[in-house]
CSV table of C-alpha atoms in Angstrom, one decimal:
chain,number,residue,atom,x,y,z
Z,3,MET,CA,67.4,45.6,-83.2
Z,4,THR,CA,67.3,42.0,-85.4
Z,5,LEU,CA,69.8,42.5,-87.7
Z,6,LEU,CA,70.8,40.0,-91.0
Z,7,ASP,CA,74.1,38.7,-91.2
Z,8,GLY,CA,76.0,41.4,-92.9
Z,9,ILE,CA,74.1,44.6,-91.7
Z,10,SER,CA,75.5,47.0,-89.5
Z,11,ALA,CA,73.4,49.5,-87.1
Z,12,ARG,CA,74.8,52.7,-85.6
Z,13,THR,CA,73.8,55.9,-84.3
Z,14,ILE,CA,74.9,59.4,-85.6
Z,15,GLN,CA,74.5,62.8,-83.7
Z,16,THR,CA,73.6,65.6,-86.0
Z,17,PRO,CA,72.8,69.2,-85.8
Z,18,ARG,CA,69.4,68.4,-85.6
Z,19,LEU,CA,68.7,65.3,-83.5
Z,20,ARG,CA,69.8,61.6,-83.0
Z,21,VAL,CA,69.5,59.3,-86.0
Z,22,GLY,CA,69.7,55.6,-86.4
Z,23,ILE,CA,70.8,54.3,-89.3
Z,24,LEU,CA,71.9,50.6,-91.1
Z,25,GLU,CA,74.7,50.1,-93.2
Z,26,ARG,CA,76.4,47.1,-95.4
Z,27,ASP,CA,79.1,45.4,-93.7
Z,28,GLY,CA,82.2,46.3,-95.9
Z,29,ASP,CA,81.0,48.9,-97.7
Z,30,ASN,CA,83.5,51.9,-98.8
Z,31,ALA,CA,82.8,54.5,-96.7
Z,32,ASP,CA,84.3,56.9,-99.1
Z,33,ALA,CA,82.1,55.7,-102.3
Z,34,THR,CA,81.6,58.5,-104.6
Z,35,PRO,CA,77.5,59.8,-104.6
Z,36,GLU,CA,77.1,57.8,-107.9
Z,37,ASN,CA,77.7,54.9,-105.7
Z,38,THR,CA,75.9,55.7,-102.9
Z,39,VAL,CA,72.2,54.6,-102.5
Z,40,VAL,CA,70.3,55.7,-99.4
Z,41,PHE,CA,66.9,54.3,-98.5
Z,42,VAL,CA,64.2,56.3,-96.6
Z,43,HIS,CA,61.3,54.0,-94.9
Z,44,GLY,CA,57.6,55.0,-94.7
Z,45,ASN,CA,55.4,55.5,-92.0
Z,46,VAL,CA,54.8,52.5,-89.0
Z,47,SER,CA,58.0,51.3,-90.2
Z,48,SER,CA,61.8,51.7,-89.6
Z,49,SER,CA,65.0,50.8,-91.7
Z,50,LEU,CA,64.8,47.1,-90.9
Z,51,PHE,CA,62.4,47.1,-93.5
Z,52,TRP,CA,65.3,47.6,-95.9
Z,53,GLN,CA,67.7,45.5,-95.2
Z,54,GLU,CA,67.1,42.5,-98.3
Z,55,PRO,CA,67.6,45.1,-100.9
Z,56,MET,CA,70.7,46.7,-98.9
Z,57,LEU,CA,72.1,43.0,-98.9
Z,58,SER,CA,71.4,42.3,-102.6
Z,59,LEU,CA,73.1,45.4,-104.1
Z,60,PRO,CA,76.5,45.1,-105.7
Z,61,THR,CA,79.2,45.2,-103.5
Z,62,ASP,CA,80.8,48.3,-105.2
Z,63,LEU,CA,77.8,50.2,-104.1
Z,64,ARG,CA,77.0,51.7,-100.4
Z,65,ALA,CA,74.2,51.3,-98.8
Z,66,ILE,CA,72.4,53.0,-96.2
Z,67,ALA,CA,69.1,52.7,-94.6
Z,68,ILE,CA,68.0,55.9,-92.1
Z,69,ASP,CA,65.4,55.9,-89.5
Z,70,LEU,CA,63.6,58.6,-89.4
Z,71,ARG,CA,62.1,60.7,-86.5
Z,72,GLY,CA,60.1,58.8,-84.1
Z,73,PHE,CA,61.0,55.2,-85.7
Z,74,GLY,CA,63.8,52.7,-85.6
Z,75,ALA,CA,66.9,54.1,-83.3
Z,76,SER,CA,66.2,57.4,-83.9
Z,77,GLU,CA,65.3,60.3,-81.5
Z,78,HIS,CA,61.3,60.6,-80.7
Z,79,ALA,CA,61.3,64.2,-81.4
Z,80,PRO,CA,58.3,65.6,-81.9
Z,81,VAL,CA,56.9,66.0,-85.6
Z,82,ASP,CA,55.6,69.9,-86.8
Z,83,ALA,CA,53.0,68.6,-89.1
Z,84,THR,CA,52.6,72.2,-90.5
Z,85,ARG,CA,55.9,72.1,-92.3
Z,86,GLY,CA,55.0,68.8,-94.3
Z,87,VAL,CA,57.1,66.2,-94.0
Z,88,ARG,CA,59.9,68.7,-93.9
Z,89,ASP,CA,61.1,67.5,-90.3
Z,90,TYR,CA,62.1,64.4,-92.2
Z,91,SER,CA,63.6,65.6,-95.0
Z,92,ASP,CA,65.7,68.0,-93.1
Z,93,ASP,CA,66.7,65.5,-90.7
Z,94,VAL,CA,67.7,63.0,-94.0
Z,95,PHE,CA,69.9,66.1,-95.1
Z,96,ALA,CA,71.5,66.8,-91.7
Z,97,THR,CA,72.5,63.0,-91.7
Z,98,LEU,CA,74.0,62.8,-95.1
Z,99,GLU,CA,75.6,66.1,-94.3
Z,100,SER,CA,77.2,64.2,-91.0
Z,101,LEU,CA,78.4,61.5,-92.8
Z,102,GLY,CA,79.9,63.6,-95.4
Z,103,ILE,CA,77.1,62.7,-98.3
Z,104,PRO,CA,76.6,65.9,-100.7
Z,105,THR,CA,74.3,63.8,-102.6
Z,106,ALA,CA,73.3,60.3,-103.4
Z,107,HIS,CA,70.4,58.1,-104.9
Z,108,LEU,CA,67.1,58.5,-102.6
Z,109,VAL,CA,64.8,55.5,-102.4
Z,110,GLY,CA,61.6,56.1,-100.7
Z,111,TRP,CA,58.9,54.0,-99.6
Z,112,SER,CA,55.2,55.3,-98.8
Z,113,MET,CA,55.5,58.3,-96.8
Z,114,GLY,CA,59.2,57.7,-97.1
Z,115,GLY,CA,58.4,58.6,-101.2
Z,116,GLY,CA,57.2,62.1,-100.5
Z,117,VAL,CA,60.3,62.5,-98.1
Z,118,VAL,CA,62.5,62.2,-100.9
Z,119,LEU,CA,60.5,64.2,-103.2
Z,120,GLN,CA,60.6,67.0,-100.6
Z,121,TYR,CA,64.0,66.5,-100.1
Z,122,ALA,CA,64.5,66.8,-104.0
Z,123,LEU,CA,63.1,69.8,-103.8
Z,124,ASP,CA,65.3,71.2,-101.1
Z,125,HIS,CA,68.6,69.9,-102.2
Z,126,PRO,CA,70.1,68.0,-105.6
Z,127,VAL,CA,69.5,64.3,-105.9
Z,128,LEU,CA,71.1,62.1,-108.7
Z,129,SER,CA,67.9,59.9,-108.9
Z,130,LEU,CA,64.5,59.6,-107.1
Z,131,THR,CA,63.1,56.0,-106.8
Z,132,LEU,CA,59.5,56.3,-105.4
Z,133,GLN,CA,58.3,52.9,-104.0
Z,134,SER,CA,54.5,53.0,-103.3
Z,135,PRO,CA,54.7,56.4,-103.0
Z,136,VAL,CA,51.9,58.7,-100.9
Z,137,SER,CA,50.3,61.1,-103.4
Z,138,PRO,CA,52.1,64.2,-104.4
Z,139,TYR,CA,48.8,66.0,-102.7
Z,140,GLY,CA,49.3,64.0,-99.8
Z,141,PHE,CA,47.2,61.5,-98.3
Z,142,GLY,CA,43.1,61.6,-98.3
Z,143,GLY,CA,40.9,65.0,-99.0
Z,144,THR,CA,41.8,66.1,-102.5
Z,145,ARG,CA,40.4,65.4,-106.0
Z,146,ARG,CA,42.3,64.4,-108.5
Z,147,ASP,CA,43.6,67.6,-109.7
Z,148,GLY,CA,44.6,68.1,-106.5
Z,149,SER,CA,42.6,70.7,-105.2
Z,150,ARG,CA,41.3,70.3,-101.4
Z,151,LEU,CA,38.1,68.9,-100.2
Z,152,THR,CA,37.3,71.2,-97.5
Z,153,ASP,CA,39.2,74.1,-96.0
Z,154,ASP,CA,40.3,72.2,-93.1
Z,155,ASP,CA,41.1,69.1,-94.3
Z,156,ALA,CA,37.9,67.1,-93.0
Z,157,GLY,CA,38.8,63.1,-92.6
Z,158,VAL,CA,42.2,63.5,-92.9
Z,159,GLY,CA,45.3,63.2,-90.2
Z,160,ALA,CA,45.3,61.6,-87.3
Z,161,GLY,CA,41.6,61.5,-86.7
Z,162,GLY,CA,41.5,58.5,-88.8
Z,163,ALA,CA,44.0,56.5,-86.8
Z,164,ASN,CA,42.5,53.4,-85.6
Z,165,LEU,CA,42.8,53.8,-81.7
Z,166,ASP,CA,43.0,49.9,-81.0
Z,167,PHE,CA,45.8,49.6,-83.7
Z,168,VAL,CA,47.8,52.3,-81.7
Z,169,GLU,CA,47.4,50.9,-78.3
Z,170,ARG,CA,48.8,47.8,-79.9
Z,171,LEU,CA,51.9,49.3,-80.8
Z,172,ARG,CA,52.3,51.2,-77.7
Z,173,ALA,CA,51.9,47.7,-76.1
Z,174,GLY,CA,54.2,45.8,-78.4
Z,175,ASP,CA,51.3,43.2,-79.4
Z,176,THR,CA,53.4,40.5,-81.7
Z,177,GLY,CA,50.6,38.5,-82.1
Z,178,ASP,CA,47.8,38.0,-84.8
Z,179,GLU,CA,44.5,37.3,-82.6
Z,180,ALA,CA,43.5,40.7,-83.4
Z,181,GLN,CA,42.5,42.7,-86.7
Z,182,THR,CA,44.2,45.5,-85.7
Z,183,SER,CA,47.3,43.7,-84.2
Z,184,PRO,CA,50.6,45.3,-86.3
Z,185,ARG,CA,51.5,41.6,-87.5
Z,186,SER,CA,47.6,41.5,-88.9
Z,187,VAL,CA,48.1,44.9,-90.3
Z,188,PHE,CA,51.3,43.9,-92.0
Z,189,ARG,CA,49.6,40.9,-93.5
Z,190,SER,CA,46.6,42.8,-94.4
Z,191,GLY,CA,47.9,46.2,-95.8
Z,192,TYR,CA,51.5,46.1,-96.2
Z,193,VAL,CA,51.8,43.1,-98.3
Z,194,ALA,CA,49.2,41.2,-100.7
Z,195,ALA,CA,47.1,38.2,-99.9
Z,196,GLY,CA,49.4,35.0,-100.3
Z,197,TYR,CA,53.1,36.8,-99.1
Z,198,THR,CA,54.8,34.9,-96.7
Z,199,SER,CA,57.9,35.0,-95.3
Z,200,GLU,CA,60.4,33.4,-92.6
Z,201,ARG,CA,61.5,37.1,-91.7
Z,202,GLU,CA,58.1,38.5,-90.8
Z,203,ASP,CA,59.1,38.7,-86.8
Z,204,ILE,CA,61.5,41.3,-88.2
Z,205,TRP,CA,58.7,43.5,-90.2
Z,206,VAL,CA,56.8,43.3,-86.8
Z,207,GLU,CA,59.6,44.3,-84.7
Z,208,SER,CA,60.5,47.6,-87.0
Z,209,MET,CA,56.4,48.5,-86.6
Z,210,LEU,CA,56.5,48.2,-83.2
Z,211,SER,CA,59.5,51.0,-83.0
Z,212,THR,CA,57.0,53.4,-84.1
Z,213,SER,CA,56.7,56.0,-81.2
Z,214,THR,CA,53.4,56.7,-79.9
Z,215,ALA,CA,54.5,59.7,-78.0
Z,216,GLU,CA,53.0,62.9,-78.2
Z,217,GLY,CA,53.9,64.6,-81.3
Z,218,ASN,CA,54.9,61.4,-83.2
Z,219,TYR,CA,52.4,58.8,-84.5
Z,220,PRO,CA,49.4,59.2,-84.9
Z,221,GLY,CA,49.4,63.0,-84.0
Z,222,ASP,CA,46.7,65.4,-83.2
Z,223,SER,CA,43.7,66.3,-84.6
Z,224,VAL,CA,40.7,69.1,-84.6
Z,225,ALA,CA,36.8,69.0,-84.6
Z,226,SER,CA,35.0,69.9,-87.8
Z,227,GLU,CA,31.4,70.7,-89.4
Z,228,ASN,CA,32.6,68.5,-92.4
Z,229,TRP,CA,32.2,64.9,-92.2
Z,230,PRO,CA,33.0,62.8,-90.5
Z,231,GLY,CA,33.6,64.8,-87.9
Z,232,PHE,CA,37.5,65.7,-87.4
Z,233,ALA,CA,40.0,67.4,-89.5
Z,234,ALA,CA,44.1,67.5,-89.8
Z,235,GLY,CA,45.6,68.8,-86.6
Z,236,SER,CA,49.4,70.6,-86.6
Z,237,ALA,CA,51.5,67.8,-84.9
Z,238,GLY,CA,52.3,63.8,-85.9
Z,239,VAL,CA,52.7,61.6,-88.2
Z,240,LEU,CA,49.4,61.1,-90.2
Z,241,ASN,CA,49.3,65.3,-90.3
Z,242,THR,CA,52.5,65.6,-92.2
Z,243,MET,CA,50.7,64.4,-95.4
Z,244,ALA,CA,47.7,66.6,-94.9
Z,245,PRO,CA,47.1,68.6,-98.5
Z,246,LYS,CA,47.2,71.7,-96.3
Z,247,HIS,CA,50.4,70.9,-95.2
Z,248,PHE,CA,51.8,68.6,-98.1
Z,249,ASP,CA,52.0,69.3,-101.7
Z,250,VAL,CA,55.1,68.2,-103.6
Z,251,SER,CA,53.9,68.6,-107.1
Z,252,GLY,CA,56.2,71.3,-107.9
Z,253,ILE,CA,58.7,68.7,-108.9
Z,254,VAL,CA,57.3,69.5,-112.4
Z,255,GLU,CA,59.4,72.8,-112.2
Z,256,LEU,CA,63.0,71.0,-110.9
Z,257,ASP,CA,65.7,72.4,-112.7
Z,258,PRO,CA,67.6,70.1,-113.2
Z,259,LYS,CA,65.3,66.9,-113.0
Z,260,PRO,CA,66.7,63.8,-111.6
Z,261,PRO,CA,65.4,60.4,-113.2
Z,262,ILE,CA,62.6,59.0,-111.4
Z,263,LEU,CA,61.5,55.2,-110.8
Z,264,TRP,CA,58.1,54.7,-109.8
Z,265,ILE,CA,57.6,51.3,-108.8
Z,266,HIS,CA,54.4,50.0,-107.1
Z,267,GLY,CA,51.9,46.9,-107.1
Z,268,ASP,CA,48.8,46.5,-108.6
Z,269,ALA,CA,47.1,45.1,-105.0
Z,270,ASP,CA,48.3,47.6,-103.0
Z,271,ALA,CA,45.5,48.4,-100.3
Z,272,ILE,CA,47.0,51.5,-98.8
Z,273,VAL,CA,48.1,53.8,-101.7
Z,274,SER,CA,45.3,53.0,-104.2
Z,275,ASP,CA,42.8,55.1,-106.3
Z,276,THR,CA,40.3,52.9,-104.1
Z,277,SER,CA,42.3,52.9,-100.9
Z,278,PHE,CA,41.3,51.1,-97.6
Z,279,TYR,CA,43.2,53.7,-95.7
Z,280,ASP,CA,40.8,56.6,-97.5
Z,281,LEU,CA,37.9,57.4,-95.0
Z,282,ASN,CA,36.0,59.0,-98.0
Z,283,TYR,CA,36.5,55.2,-99.8
Z,284,LEU,CA,35.4,53.9,-96.8
Z,285,GLY,CA,32.1,56.1,-96.7
Z,286,GLN,CA,31.4,55.0,-99.9
Z,287,LEU,CA,31.4,51.5,-99.0
Z,288,GLY,CA,28.8,52.2,-96.3
Z,289,VAL,CA,31.8,51.0,-93.6
Z,290,ILE,CA,31.9,54.7,-92.3
Z,291,PRO,CA,27.8,55.8,-91.8
Z,292,GLY,CA,27.0,59.2,-92.7
Z,293,TRP,CA,29.1,59.7,-96.2
Z,294,PRO,CA,27.9,62.7,-98.0
Z,295,GLY,CA,28.2,61.3,-101.5
Z,296,ALA,CA,31.1,61.7,-104.0
Z,297,GLU,CA,30.4,65.2,-105.0
Z,298,ALA,CA,31.8,66.6,-101.7
Z,299,ALA,CA,33.9,63.6,-100.4
Z,300,PRO,CA,35.2,61.3,-103.4
Z,301,ALA,CA,37.8,58.8,-102.8
Z,302,GLN,CA,41.3,60.0,-103.5
Z,303,GLU,CA,42.8,59.0,-106.6
Z,304,MET,CA,45.9,58.6,-105.1
Z,305,VAL,CA,47.6,56.3,-108.2
Z,306,SER,CA,46.1,58.5,-111.1
Z,307,GLN,CA,47.4,61.8,-109.3
Z,308,THR,CA,50.6,60.4,-108.9
Z,309,ARG,CA,50.5,59.1,-112.6
Z,310,ASP,CA,49.2,63.1,-113.9
Z,311,VAL,CA,52.3,64.6,-112.0
Z,312,LEU,CA,54.6,62.2,-113.1
Z,313,ASP,CA,53.3,62.6,-117.0
Z,314,ALA,CA,53.7,66.7,-116.2
Z,315,TYR,CA,57.2,65.8,-115.3
Z,316,ARG,CA,57.9,63.7,-118.3
Z,317,ALA,CA,56.2,66.4,-120.6
Z,318,ALA,CA,58.9,69.3,-119.2
Z,319,GLY,CA,61.6,66.9,-120.1
Z,320,GLY,CA,62.3,64.6,-117.3
Z,321,GLN,CA,63.2,61.2,-117.3
Z,322,VAL,CA,60.2,58.4,-115.9
Z,323,VAL,CA,59.8,54.9,-115.5
Z,324,GLU,CA,56.9,53.6,-114.1
Z,325,VAL,CA,56.9,50.0,-112.9
Z,326,SER,CA,53.7,48.1,-112.2
Z,327,LEU,CA,53.9,44.6,-110.6
Z,328,GLU,CA,50.8,42.4,-111.1
Z,329,GLY,CA,49.3,41.2,-107.7
Z,330,VAL,CA,52.1,42.8,-105.6
Z,331,GLY,CA,50.7,44.9,-102.3
Z,332,HIS,CA,52.4,47.9,-100.8
Z,333,SER,CA,56.0,46.1,-100.4
Z,334,PRO,CA,57.6,45.5,-104.0
Z,335,HIS,CA,60.9,45.2,-102.4
Z,336,LEU,CA,59.9,42.3,-100.0
Z,337,GLU,CA,57.2,40.7,-102.6
Z,338,ALA,CA,59.1,41.2,-105.7
Z,339,PRO,CA,62.5,41.3,-104.7
Z,340,ALA,CA,64.2,40.4,-108.1
Z,341,GLN,CA,62.3,43.3,-110.3
Z,342,PHE,CA,62.8,45.8,-107.3
Z,343,ARG,CA,66.8,44.9,-107.3
Z,344,ARG,CA,66.7,45.3,-111.1
Z,345,SER,CA,64.4,48.5,-111.4
Z,346,LEU,CA,66.5,50.0,-108.8
Z,347,LEU,CA,69.7,49.2,-110.4
Z,348,GLU,CA,68.7,50.7,-113.8
Z,349,ALA,CA,67.1,53.5,-112.3
Z,350,ILE,CA,70.5,54.8,-110.7
Z,351,GLY,CA,72.6,53.9,-113.6
Z,352,TYR,CA,74.6,51.1,-112.8
Z,353,THR,CA,77.1,50.3,-115.1
Z,354,GLY,CA,78.7,47.6,-113.3
Z,355,ARG,CA,77.9,44.6,-114.9
Z,356,PRO,CA,77.4,44.9,-118.6
Z,357,SER,CA,73.7,42.9,-118.1
Z,358,GLU,CA,72.8,46.1,-116.4
Z,359,SER,CA,71.6,48.7,-118.6
Z,360,ALA,CA,70.0,52.2,-118.0
Z,361,PRO,CA,66.6,52.4,-118.9
Z,362,PRO,CA,64.9,54.4,-121.4
Z,363,THR,CA,63.6,58.0,-121.3
Z,364,GLU,CA,59.9,57.1,-121.6
Z,365,ALA,CA,58.6,54.2,-120.2
Z,366,ILE,CA,55.5,51.7,-118.3
Z,367,ILE,CA,56.7,48.6,-117.6
Z,368,LEU,CA,54.0,45.9,-116.7
Z,369,LEU,CA,56.3,42.8,-114.5
Z,370,SER,CA,54.9,39.9,-112.7
Z,371,GLU,CA,57.3,37.9,-110.5
Z,372,ASP,CA,57.4,35.0,-112.9
């Protein structure tokens, strides 16, 4: 792994599996839970993506990033998608338990947002930071209210994966000649147009750590009588977010309710009300033929669904801060690092410096990198 100065890697044997983690050099291993921030990455990535925000945090905080199973340095154990993302959230719990951390501030990106929400349903947390999170109702196949479009989740899960992209992951392709190469997908999907970084090779390396073994990425699929002819299977990464397996909207009923920061970009190509990764939206655009129309196969309103659930969370007494970043894509921590850092420190109630204040109970903040 390519590590930035100040970051170290190690593996931990938990009762569930071997887990890779990144830590910041010099951090206090006996830090209180209130001073501990745990980062959870998303799909087709790893803990390597979190190095910059880890290094940016004040030195009196402890920063840890965890590799989910099948990514990074963690064991490539198969994923039981019928449990939603619980294999992942249970692995995170086992890791923190092995480190002697009873609770912490959790930060989840994309699929990792769903993982930390599931974690919060099962275990106490101090706060949740959701960066460009998967909808509380999963990825694809639902109406605005979260109801499923078909009984088998047609058009959802591993059957929608681009096979050439999977093969290029397997082959370790680092080039940018093909639109389906990991580097090209990073540039077109993970960040908004115009983003550049001298560390792009590290982000691509992180993507290439994704296991394509059976039971990992992307998973299996089954035939369907409904358009577009396949439905979600029972194993592997993409099926964990199928709505028949995944629904974390129950956070509205949590008691007590941890404060939540929702930070996202308005130019996100992946998690959006018009996502280019949603087959129903691609059908609407004519990219995939045979689309049966908006009544049978509407595009998933992912951002609106998240807002609806978080509005209900707030109405039920929870604290929610939304930060929407203009011109930012799927990766605010890379594209708008100053805003991400400031918002995160406010979300965890960091008081190490007078200039850092706690967030208001109700807020929608519109920011740009300026």
